[in-house]
Amino acid sequence: MRFTEIKRKKSLNSKISNTYGLDPDKLPVHIAIIMDGNGRWAKKKLLNRIKGHEKGADTVRMVVRTCREIGISVLTLYAFSTENWERPKTEVAALMMLLKKFLISEKKEMTDNNIRLNVIGQKKRLPADVQEEIQRAMNATCVNDGMLLNLALSYGSRAEILRAVRRIAADVKDGLQDIGHISEDNFASHLYTAGMPDPELLIRTSGEMRISNFLLWQIAYSEIHITQTLWPDFTKEELIRILNDFQSRERRFGRVLEE
Ligand code: FPP
């Protein structure tokens, strides 16, 4: 499946959206999530920050399962930013270990549930063993078309935009691209998310009112939902409530809706 073929999915169980009070035709095709608050969750419980990330990984599993169940086509999770490399070495190592464990343990679940894994970000900066597991999981799931799970790893939106600019500039230099023909669609086709629909809903946990260098181009028209809940405490019920809220919003894209 090419990413350009991504469309609205049917939920696994046609009654499921009704059970949750959701209109299946108004579900966001693409949800992006800034998973924040693992450290504060651990601190509140007088635990090491790593414990917060471990509990956060359980929430990731639940959210992936739920999104697949209700028929979301693309889920993008901000798992590790370019800025996160600046964290203490022990925390970075623990996050990489968790990621590797996740990729190994979830490969079967993704295969069984028709989920395709993709990574956006500077894959080459990741440790070699993590890169290998990413490749294995991506290969094992590449024909799946039930849901696309994008893990943003060593991801930074400004770096992504610069990368696109460099690629377009190189094409212009080589005579492959005419400056007058650089369009929004053409620009977007040089981003990691090439061919994917933009996120219609951006969720951030833990109450911070920031975008933190995440999908700056792609979220131009996303609905934003910020919840105070810390990521390890985020539940399926809250995700469903957020989706209900999303469905009640009027999306105008800068236009005036006709009477
Ligand atoms: C933010 O919490 C979270 C991260 C930097 C990493 C996200 C990682 C996970 C959810 C677990 C592993 C991921 C996968 C895909 C298995 P924070 O540490 O910034 O929290 P704080 O702001 O409270 O300190």
PDB file of C-alpha atoms and ligand atoms in Angstrom:
ATOM      1  CA  MET A   1       0.000   0.000   0.000  1.00  0.00           C
ATOM      2  CA  ARG A   2       1.331   3.391  -0.936  1.00  0.00           C
ATOM      3  CA  PHE A   3       0.627   6.101   1.621  1.00  0.00           C
ATOM      4  CA  THR A   4      -1.361   7.989  -1.011  1.00  0.00           C
ATOM      5  CA  GLU A   5      -3.988   5.258  -0.836  1.00  0.00           C
ATOM      6  CA  ILE A   6      -4.796   6.001   2.809  1.00  0.00           C
ATOM      7  CA  LYS A   7      -8.499   6.678   3.217  1.00  0.00           C
ATOM      8  CA  ARG A   8     -11.104   6.580   5.934  1.00  0.00           C
ATOM      9  CA  LYS A   9     -11.263   3.077   7.412  1.00  0.00           C
ATOM     10  CA  LYS A  10     -14.198   1.048   8.568  1.00  0.00           C
ATOM     11  CA  SER A  11     -13.965   0.157  12.245  1.00  0.00           C
ATOM     12  CA  LEU A  12     -13.052  -3.461  13.012  1.00  0.00           C
ATOM     13  CA  ASN A  13     -16.487  -3.943  14.469  1.00  0.00           C
ATOM     14  CA  SER A  14     -19.188  -1.879  12.782  1.00  0.00           C
ATOM     15  CA  LYS A  15     -21.077  -1.503  16.065  1.00  0.00           C
ATOM     16  CA  ILE A  16     -18.040  -0.252  17.922  1.00  0.00           C
ATOM     17  CA  SER A  17     -18.356   3.425  17.005  1.00  0.00           C
ATOM     18  CA  ASN A  18     -22.029   3.340  18.001  1.00  0.00           C
ATOM     19  CA  THR A  19     -21.145   1.717  21.302  1.00  0.00           C
ATOM     20  CA  TYR A  20     -18.905   4.697  21.992  1.00  0.00           C
ATOM     21  CA  GLY A  21     -21.450   7.221  20.699  1.00  0.00           C
ATOM     22  CA  LEU A  22     -19.222   8.095  17.745  1.00  0.00           C
ATOM     23  CA  ASP A  23     -20.239   8.783  14.160  1.00  0.00           C
ATOM     24  CA  PRO A  24     -17.999   6.483  12.075  1.00  0.00           C
ATOM     25  CA  ASP A  25     -18.141   8.913   9.132  1.00  0.00           C
ATOM     26  CA  LYS A  26     -16.837  11.791  11.226  1.00  0.00           C
ATOM     27  CA  LEU A  27     -13.861  10.127  12.845  1.00  0.00           C
ATOM     28  CA  PRO A  28     -10.527  11.823  12.221  1.00  0.00           C
ATOM     29  CA  VAL A  29      -8.600   9.927   9.532  1.00  0.00           C
ATOM     30  CA  HIS A  30      -5.300  10.896  11.168  1.00  0.00           C
ATOM     31  CA  ILE A  31      -4.662  11.472  14.891  1.00  0.00           C
ATOM     32  CA  ALA A  32      -1.314  12.801  16.158  1.00  0.00           C
ATOM     33  CA  ILE A  33      -0.376  12.672  19.838  1.00  0.00           C
ATOM     34  CA  ILE A  34       2.268  14.459  21.906  1.00  0.00           C
ATOM     35  CA  MET A  35       2.689  11.967  24.743  1.00  0.00           C
ATOM     36  CA  ASP A  36       3.817  14.078  27.685  1.00  0.00           C
ATOM     37  CA  GLY A  37       3.984  13.731  31.455  1.00  0.00           C
ATOM     38  CA  ASN A  38       5.783  10.422  32.040  1.00  0.00           C
ATOM     39  CA  GLY A  39       8.390  12.113  34.249  1.00  0.00           C
ATOM     40  CA  ARG A  40       5.813  13.984  36.342  1.00  0.00           C
ATOM     41  CA  TRP A  41       3.761  10.823  36.750  1.00  0.00           C
ATOM     42  CA  ALA A  42       6.811   9.044  38.156  1.00  0.00           C
ATOM     43  CA  LYS A  43       7.757  11.993  40.390  1.00  0.00           C
ATOM     44  CA  LYS A  44       4.262  12.120  41.888  1.00  0.00           C
ATOM     45  CA  LYS A  45       4.632   8.480  42.825  1.00  0.00           C
ATOM     46  CA  LEU A  46       8.202   8.968  44.108  1.00  0.00           C
ATOM     47  CA  LEU A  47       9.470   6.691  41.349  1.00  0.00           C
ATOM     48  CA  ASN A  48      12.361   6.933  38.928  1.00  0.00           C
ATOM     49  CA  ARG A  49      11.464   8.746  35.638  1.00  0.00           C
ATOM     50  CA  ILE A  50      12.133   5.509  33.742  1.00  0.00           C
ATOM     51  CA  LYS A  51       9.143   3.918  35.520  1.00  0.00           C
ATOM     52  CA  GLY A  52       7.015   6.697  34.033  1.00  0.00           C
ATOM     53  CA  HIS A  53       8.239   5.819  30.542  1.00  0.00           C
ATOM     54  CA  GLU A  54       7.534   2.121  31.182  1.00  0.00           C
ATOM     55  CA  LYS A  55       3.975   2.886  32.223  1.00  0.00           C
ATOM     56  CA  GLY A  56       3.787   5.262  29.212  1.00  0.00           C
ATOM     57  CA  ALA A  57       4.649   2.361  26.911  1.00  0.00           C
ATOM     58  CA  ASP A  58       1.576   0.497  28.267  1.00  0.00           C
ATOM     59  CA  THR A  59      -0.553   3.525  27.354  1.00  0.00           C
ATOM     60  CA  VAL A  60       0.946   3.430  23.842  1.00  0.00           C
ATOM     61  CA  ARG A  61      -0.220  -0.190  23.465  1.00  0.00           C
ATOM     62  CA  MET A  62      -3.745   0.694  24.626  1.00  0.00           C
ATOM     63  CA  VAL A  63      -4.011   3.737  22.330  1.00  0.00           C
ATOM     64  CA  VAL A  64      -2.762   1.815  19.277  1.00  0.00           C
ATOM     65  CA  ARG A  65      -5.264  -0.973  19.957  1.00  0.00           C
ATOM     66  CA  THR A  66      -8.147   1.461  20.495  1.00  0.00           C
ATOM     67  CA  CYS A  67      -7.429   3.519  17.380  1.00  0.00           C
ATOM     68  CA  ARG A  68      -7.289   0.353  15.279  1.00  0.00           C
ATOM     69  CA  GLU A  69     -10.493  -0.909  16.880  1.00  0.00           C
ATOM     70  CA  ILE A  70     -12.504   2.201  16.093  1.00  0.00           C
ATOM     71  CA  GLY A  71     -11.154   2.635  12.566  1.00  0.00           C
ATOM     72  CA  ILE A  72      -8.534   5.393  12.644  1.00  0.00           C
ATOM     73  CA  SER A  73      -6.394   5.234   9.456  1.00  0.00           C
ATOM     74  CA  VAL A  74      -3.226   6.948  10.670  1.00  0.00           C
ATOM     75  CA  LEU A  75      -1.893   7.370  14.209  1.00  0.00           C
ATOM     76  CA  THR A  76       1.293   9.386  14.728  1.00  0.00           C
ATOM     77  CA  LEU A  77       2.966   9.251  18.139  1.00  0.00           C
ATOM     78  CA  TYR A  78       5.739  11.633  19.233  1.00  0.00           C
ATOM     79  CA  ALA A  79       7.973   9.108  20.985  1.00  0.00           C
ATOM     80  CA  PHE A  80      11.396  10.810  20.884  1.00  0.00           C
ATOM     81  CA  SER A  81      12.275  14.314  19.700  1.00  0.00           C
ATOM     82  CA  THR A  82      15.584  15.625  18.334  1.00  0.00           C
ATOM     83  CA  GLU A  83      15.749  17.649  21.583  1.00  0.00           C
ATOM     84  CA  ASN A  84      15.346  14.492  23.701  1.00  0.00           C
ATOM     85  CA  TRP A  85      18.955  13.517  22.855  1.00  0.00           C
ATOM     86  CA  GLU A  86      19.960  16.200  25.395  1.00  0.00           C
ATOM     87  CA  ARG A  87      18.438  14.201  28.293  1.00  0.00           C
ATOM     88  CA  PRO A  88      20.736  12.309  30.699  1.00  0.00           C
ATOM     89  CA  LYS A  89      22.446   9.367  28.986  1.00  0.00           C
ATOM     90  CA  THR A  90      20.752   6.842  31.299  1.00  0.00           C
ATOM     91  CA  GLU A  91      17.282   8.141  30.397  1.00  0.00           C
ATOM     92  CA  VAL A  92      18.039   8.113  26.652  1.00  0.00           C
ATOM     93  CA  ALA A  93      19.380   4.549  26.948  1.00  0.00           C
ATOM     94  CA  ALA A  94      16.280   3.446  28.874  1.00  0.00           C
ATOM     95  CA  LEU A  95      13.984   5.006  26.255  1.00  0.00           C
ATOM     96  CA  MET A  96      15.887   3.256  23.452  1.00  0.00           C
ATOM     97  CA  MET A  97      15.637  -0.049  25.333  1.00  0.00           C
ATOM     98  CA  LEU A  98      11.879   0.428  25.824  1.00  0.00           C
ATOM     99  CA  LEU A  99      11.462   1.209  22.178  1.00  0.00           C
ATOM    100  CA  LYS A 100      13.345  -1.906  21.153  1.00  0.00           C
ATOM    101  CA  LYS A 101      11.239  -4.020  23.519  1.00  0.00           C
ATOM    102  CA  PHE A 102       8.077  -2.449  22.111  1.00  0.00           C
ATOM    103  CA  LEU A 103       9.104  -3.154  18.508  1.00  0.00           C
ATOM    104  CA  ILE A 104       9.846  -6.797  19.325  1.00  0.00           C
ATOM    105  CA  SER A 105       6.788  -7.446  21.496  1.00  0.00           C
ATOM    106  CA  GLU A 106       4.280  -5.623  19.269  1.00  0.00           C
ATOM    107  CA  LYS A 107       5.384  -7.058  15.923  1.00  0.00           C
ATOM    108  CA  LYS A 108       2.928  -9.947  16.202  1.00  0.00           C
ATOM    109  CA  GLU A 109       0.102  -7.719  17.454  1.00  0.00           C
ATOM    110  CA  MET A 110       0.670  -5.375  14.506  1.00  0.00           C
ATOM    111  CA  THR A 111       0.751  -8.281  12.059  1.00  0.00           C
ATOM    112  CA  ASP A 112      -2.378  -9.889  13.557  1.00  0.00           C
ATOM    113  CA  ASN A 113      -4.266  -6.603  13.522  1.00  0.00           C
ATOM    114  CA  ASN A 114      -3.240  -5.453  10.047  1.00  0.00           C
ATOM    115  CA  ILE A 115      -1.244  -2.462  11.350  1.00  0.00           C
ATOM    116  CA  ARG A 116       1.632  -1.081   9.312  1.00  0.00           C
ATOM    117  CA  LEU A 117       4.571   0.452  11.166  1.00  0.00           C
ATOM    118  CA  ASN A 118       6.439   3.460   9.824  1.00  0.00           C
ATOM    119  CA  VAL A 119       9.049   5.704  11.428  1.00  0.00           C
ATOM    120  CA  ILE A 120       9.353   9.422  10.808  1.00  0.00           C
ATOM    121  CA  GLY A 121      12.518  11.224  11.896  1.00  0.00           C
ATOM    122  CA  GLN A 122      16.276  10.813  11.750  1.00  0.00           C
ATOM    123  CA  LYS A 123      16.372   7.000  11.856  1.00  0.00           C
ATOM    124  CA  LYS A 124      20.128   6.954  11.282  1.00  0.00           C
ATOM    125  CA  ARG A 125      20.784   8.680  14.634  1.00  0.00           C
ATOM    126  CA  LEU A 126      19.175   5.791  16.519  1.00  0.00           C
ATOM    127  CA  PRO A 127      21.317   2.970  17.962  1.00  0.00           C
ATOM    128  CA  ALA A 128      22.067   0.213  15.413  1.00  0.00           C
ATOM    129  CA  ASP A 129      20.060  -2.442  17.296  1.00  0.00           C
ATOM    130  CA  VAL A 130      16.985  -0.171  17.414  1.00  0.00           C
ATOM    131  CA  GLN A 131      17.358   0.565  13.681  1.00  0.00           C
ATOM    132  CA  GLU A 132      17.475  -3.184  13.030  1.00  0.00           C
ATOM    133  CA  GLU A 133      14.282  -3.821  14.994  1.00  0.00           C
ATOM    134  CA  ILE A 134      12.565  -0.935  13.209  1.00  0.00           C
ATOM    135  CA  GLN A 135      13.521  -2.429   9.866  1.00  0.00           C
ATOM    136  CA  ARG A 136      12.315  -5.890  10.917  1.00  0.00           C
ATOM    137  CA  ALA A 137       8.967  -4.554  12.156  1.00  0.00           C
ATOM    138  CA  MET A 138       8.540  -2.339   9.074  1.00  0.00           C
ATOM    139  CA  ASN A 139       9.304  -5.262   6.746  1.00  0.00           C
ATOM    140  CA  ALA A 140       6.999  -7.602   8.660  1.00  0.00           C
ATOM    141  CA  THR A 141       4.095  -5.142   8.469  1.00  0.00           C
ATOM    142  CA  CYS A 142       4.665  -3.439   5.098  1.00  0.00           C
ATOM    143  CA  VAL A 143       1.666  -5.006   3.354  1.00  0.00           C
ATOM    144  CA  ASN A 144      -0.776  -4.187   6.167  1.00  0.00           C
ATOM    145  CA  ASP A 145      -3.431  -1.625   5.355  1.00  0.00           C
ATOM    146  CA  GLY A 146      -5.714  -1.574   8.408  1.00  0.00           C
ATOM    147  CA  MET A 147      -3.958   1.327  10.122  1.00  0.00           C
ATOM    148  CA  LEU A 148      -0.659   3.135   9.688  1.00  0.00           C
ATOM    149  CA  LEU A 149       1.256   3.662  12.934  1.00  0.00           C
ATOM    150  CA  ASN A 150       3.874   6.390  12.583  1.00  0.00           C
ATOM    151  CA  LEU A 151       6.394   6.522  15.391  1.00  0.00           C
ATOM    152  CA  ALA A 152       8.162   9.892  15.435  1.00  0.00           C
ATOM    153  CA  LEU A 153      11.698   9.046  16.557  1.00  0.00           C
ATOM    154  CA  SER A 154      14.555  11.510  16.710  1.00  0.00           C
ATOM    155  CA  TYR A 155      11.968  13.721  15.051  1.00  0.00           C
ATOM    156  CA  GLY A 156      12.008  17.499  14.831  1.00  0.00           C
ATOM    157  CA  SER A 157       9.715  19.435  12.538  1.00  0.00           C
ATOM    158  CA  ARG A 158      12.167  22.224  11.699  1.00  0.00           C
ATOM    159  CA  ALA A 159      14.777  19.629  10.716  1.00  0.00           C
ATOM    160  CA  GLU A 160      12.133  17.884   8.581  1.00  0.00           C
ATOM    161  CA  ILE A 161      11.257  21.163   6.831  1.00  0.00           C
ATOM    162  CA  LEU A 162      14.947  21.974   6.215  1.00  0.00           C
ATOM    163  CA  ARG A 163      15.446  18.498   4.759  1.00  0.00           C
ATOM    164  CA  ALA A 164      12.569  19.129   2.357  1.00  0.00           C
ATOM    165  CA  VAL A 165      14.003  22.538   1.373  1.00  0.00           C
ATOM    166  CA  ARG A 166      17.403  20.982   0.676  1.00  0.00           C
ATOM    167  CA  ARG A 167      15.842  18.263  -1.482  1.00  0.00           C
ATOM    168  CA  ILE A 168      13.806  20.751  -3.482  1.00  0.00           C
ATOM    169  CA  ALA A 169      16.839  23.047  -3.892  1.00  0.00           C
ATOM    170  CA  ALA A 170      18.869  20.082  -5.187  1.00  0.00           C
ATOM    171  CA  ASP A 171      16.107  19.244  -7.681  1.00  0.00           C
ATOM    172  CA  VAL A 172      16.054  22.867  -8.866  1.00  0.00           C
ATOM    173  CA  LYS A 173      19.854  22.873  -9.214  1.00  0.00           C
ATOM    174  CA  ASP A 174      19.723  19.647 -11.235  1.00  0.00           C
ATOM    175  CA  GLY A 175      17.031  21.058 -13.489  1.00  0.00           C
ATOM    176  CA  LEU A 176      14.426  18.556 -12.262  1.00  0.00           C
ATOM    177  CA  GLN A 177      12.182  21.164 -10.664  1.00  0.00           C
ATOM    178  CA  ASP A 178      11.054  24.543 -11.832  1.00  0.00           C
ATOM    179  CA  ILE A 179      10.922  27.206  -9.077  1.00  0.00           C
ATOM    180  CA  GLY A 180       7.563  28.442 -10.363  1.00  0.00           C
ATOM    181  CA  HIS A 181       6.081  24.990  -9.915  1.00  0.00           C
ATOM    182  CA  ILE A 182       6.945  24.494  -6.254  1.00  0.00           C
ATOM    183  CA  SER A 183       3.498  24.097  -4.737  1.00  0.00           C
ATOM    184  CA  GLU A 184       2.201  23.198  -1.267  1.00  0.00           C
ATOM    185  CA  ASP A 185       1.529  19.645  -2.455  1.00  0.00           C
ATOM    186  CA  ASN A 186       4.966  19.402  -3.981  1.00  0.00           C
ATOM    187  CA  PHE A 187       6.565  20.685  -0.760  1.00  0.00           C
ATOM    188  CA  ALA A 188       4.559  18.232   1.363  1.00  0.00           C
ATOM    189  CA  SER A 189       5.737  15.383  -0.867  1.00  0.00           C
ATOM    190  CA  HIS A 190       9.265  15.976   0.457  1.00  0.00           C
ATOM    191  CA  LEU A 191       8.252  15.617   4.122  1.00  0.00           C
ATOM    192  CA  TYR A 192       8.427  12.327   6.059  1.00  0.00           C
ATOM    193  CA  THR A 193       4.639  12.251   5.896  1.00  0.00           C
ATOM    194  CA  ALA A 194       4.570  12.348   2.067  1.00  0.00           C
ATOM    195  CA  GLY A 195       1.299  11.004   0.733  1.00  0.00           C
ATOM    196  CA  MET A 196      -0.414  10.861   4.124  1.00  0.00           C
ATOM    197  CA  PRO A 197      -3.435  12.967   5.039  1.00  0.00           C
ATOM    198  CA  ASP A 198      -2.657  15.729   7.558  1.00  0.00           C
ATOM    199  CA  PRO A 199      -3.690  15.068  11.175  1.00  0.00           C
ATOM    200  CA  GLU A 200      -7.223  16.253  11.791  1.00  0.00           C
ATOM    201  CA  LEU A 201      -6.780  15.960  15.535  1.00  0.00           C
ATOM    202  CA  LEU A 202      -3.717  16.739  17.644  1.00  0.00           C
ATOM    203  CA  ILE A 203      -3.807  15.602  21.264  1.00  0.00           C
ATOM    204  CA  ARG A 204      -1.301  16.668  23.922  1.00  0.00           C
ATOM    205  CA  THR A 205      -1.319  15.211  27.401  1.00  0.00           C
ATOM    206  CA  SER A 206      -0.125  16.773  30.685  1.00  0.00           C
ATOM    207  CA  GLY A 207      -1.545  20.245  30.119  1.00  0.00           C
ATOM    208  CA  GLU A 208       1.386  21.996  28.415  1.00  0.00           C
ATOM    209  CA  MET A 209       0.195  24.511  25.804  1.00  0.00           C
ATOM    210  CA  ARG A 210       3.028  23.910  23.349  1.00  0.00           C
ATOM    211  CA  ILE A 211       3.614  22.233  19.976  1.00  0.00           C
ATOM    212  CA  SER A 212       7.253  21.336  20.755  1.00  0.00           C
ATOM    213  CA  ASN A 213       8.528  21.162  17.171  1.00  0.00           C
ATOM    214  CA  PHE A 214       5.963  18.526  16.147  1.00  0.00           C
ATOM    215  CA  LEU A 215       4.482  18.362  12.609  1.00  0.00           C
ATOM    216  CA  LEU A 216       4.537  22.172  12.194  1.00  0.00           C
ATOM    217  CA  TRP A 217       3.581  22.040   8.511  1.00  0.00           C
ATOM    218  CA  GLN A 218       1.079  19.197   8.839  1.00  0.00           C
ATOM    219  CA  ILE A 219      -1.014  20.616  11.710  1.00  0.00           C
ATOM    220  CA  ALA A 220      -1.985  23.833   9.921  1.00  0.00           C
ATOM    221  CA  TYR A 221      -5.694  22.964  10.239  1.00  0.00           C
ATOM    222  CA  SER A 222      -5.664  20.319  12.981  1.00  0.00           C
ATOM    223  CA  GLU A 223      -8.101  20.545  15.846  1.00  0.00           C
ATOM    224  CA  ILE A 224      -6.071  20.705  19.060  1.00  0.00           C
ATOM    225  CA  HIS A 225      -7.059  18.987  22.272  1.00  0.00           C
ATOM    226  CA  ILE A 226      -4.970  19.491  25.388  1.00  0.00           C
ATOM    227  CA  THR A 227      -5.722  17.370  28.411  1.00  0.00           C
ATOM    228  CA  GLN A 228      -4.302  17.747  31.920  1.00  0.00           C
ATOM    229  CA  THR A 229      -3.990  13.960  32.224  1.00  0.00           C
ATOM    230  CA  LEU A 230      -0.417  12.694  32.390  1.00  0.00           C
ATOM    231  CA  TRP A 231       0.351  10.223  29.588  1.00  0.00           C
ATOM    232  CA  PRO A 232       0.658   7.119  31.832  1.00  0.00           C
ATOM    233  CA  ASP A 233      -2.820   7.896  33.254  1.00  0.00           C
ATOM    234  CA  PHE A 234      -4.431   8.440  29.820  1.00  0.00           C
ATOM    235  CA  THR A 235      -7.287   5.960  29.294  1.00  0.00           C
ATOM    236  CA  LYS A 236      -9.404   4.555  26.505  1.00  0.00           C
ATOM    237  CA  GLU A 237     -12.443   6.337  28.006  1.00  0.00           C
ATOM    238  CA  GLU A 238     -10.673   9.700  27.772  1.00  0.00           C
ATOM    239  CA  LEU A 239      -9.662   9.053  24.157  1.00  0.00           C
ATOM    240  CA  ILE A 240     -13.304   8.305  23.320  1.00  0.00           C
ATOM    241  CA  ARG A 241     -14.411  11.510  25.114  1.00  0.00           C
ATOM    242  CA  ILE A 242     -11.868  13.503  23.077  1.00  0.00           C
ATOM    243  CA  LEU A 243     -13.191  11.947  19.859  1.00  0.00           C
ATOM    244  CA  ASN A 244     -16.752  12.834  20.869  1.00  0.00           C
ATOM    245  CA  ASP A 245     -15.597  16.409  21.471  1.00  0.00           C
ATOM    246  CA  PHE A 246     -13.828  16.440  18.077  1.00  0.00           C
ATOM    247  CA  GLN A 247     -17.057  15.383  16.374  1.00  0.00           C
ATOM    248  CA  SER A 248     -18.931  18.250  17.974  1.00  0.00           C
ATOM    249  CA  ARG A 249     -16.544  20.885  16.615  1.00  0.00           C
ATOM    250  CA  GLU A 250     -17.309  22.899  13.518  1.00  0.00           C
ATOM    251  CA  ARG A 251     -14.329  22.750  11.171  1.00  0.00           C
ATOM    252  CA  ARG A 252     -14.333  25.727   8.832  1.00  0.00           C
ATOM    253  CA  PHE A 253     -10.762  25.780   7.435  1.00  0.00           C
ATOM    254  CA  GLY A 254     -10.835  29.577   7.403  1.00  0.00           C
ATOM    255  CA  ARG A 255     -14.099  29.682   5.459  1.00  0.00           C
ATOM    256  CA  VAL A 256     -17.643  30.688   6.431  1.00  0.00           C
ATOM    257  CA  LEU A 257     -20.069  27.787   6.521  1.00  0.00           C
ATOM    258  CA  GLU A 258     -23.174  28.313   4.413  1.00  0.00           C
ATOM    259  CA  GLU A 259     -26.524  28.520   6.205  1.00  0.00           C
TER     260      GLU A 259
HETATM  261  C1  FPP B   1       7.375  12.771  27.581  1.00  0.00           C
HETATM  262  O1  FPP B   1       7.374  12.652  28.968  1.00  0.00           O
HETATM  263  C2  FPP B   1       7.598  11.510  26.944  1.00  0.00           C
HETATM  264  C3  FPP B   1       8.713  11.180  26.228  1.00  0.00           C
HETATM  265  C4  FPP B   1       9.853  12.085  26.033  1.00  0.00           C
HETATM  266  C5  FPP B   1       8.864   9.881  25.608  1.00  0.00           C
HETATM  267  C6  FPP B   1       7.616   9.166  25.225  1.00  0.00           C
HETATM  268  C7  FPP B   1       7.855   7.738  25.453  1.00  0.00           C
HETATM  269  C8  FPP B   1       6.919   6.826  25.801  1.00  0.00           C
HETATM  270  C9  FPP B   1       5.512   7.147  25.902  1.00  0.00           C
HETATM  271  C10 FPP B   1       7.273   5.422  26.142  1.00  0.00           C
HETATM  272  C11 FPP B   1       7.978   4.651  25.106  1.00  0.00           C
HETATM  273  C12 FPP B   1       7.417   4.775  23.750  1.00  0.00           C
HETATM  274  C13 FPP B   1       7.101   3.728  22.961  1.00  0.00           C
HETATM  275  C14 FPP B   1       6.600   3.969  21.586  1.00  0.00           C
HETATM  276  C15 FPP B   1       7.224   2.348  23.406  1.00  0.00           C
HETATM  277  P1  FPP B   1       8.401  13.513  29.798  1.00  0.00           P
HETATM  278  O2  FPP B   1       9.531  12.604  30.181  1.00  0.00           O
HETATM  279  O3  FPP B   1       8.818  14.733  29.038  1.00  0.00           O
HETATM  280  O4  FPP B   1       7.526  13.888  31.028  1.00  0.00           O
HETATM  281  P2  FPP B   1       7.669  15.205  31.936  1.00  0.00           P
HETATM  282  O5  FPP B   1       7.411  16.377  31.050  1.00  0.00           O
HETATM  283  O6  FPP B   1       6.616  15.005  32.966  1.00  0.00           O
HETATM  284  O7  FPP B   1       9.057  15.183  32.523  1.00  0.00           O
END
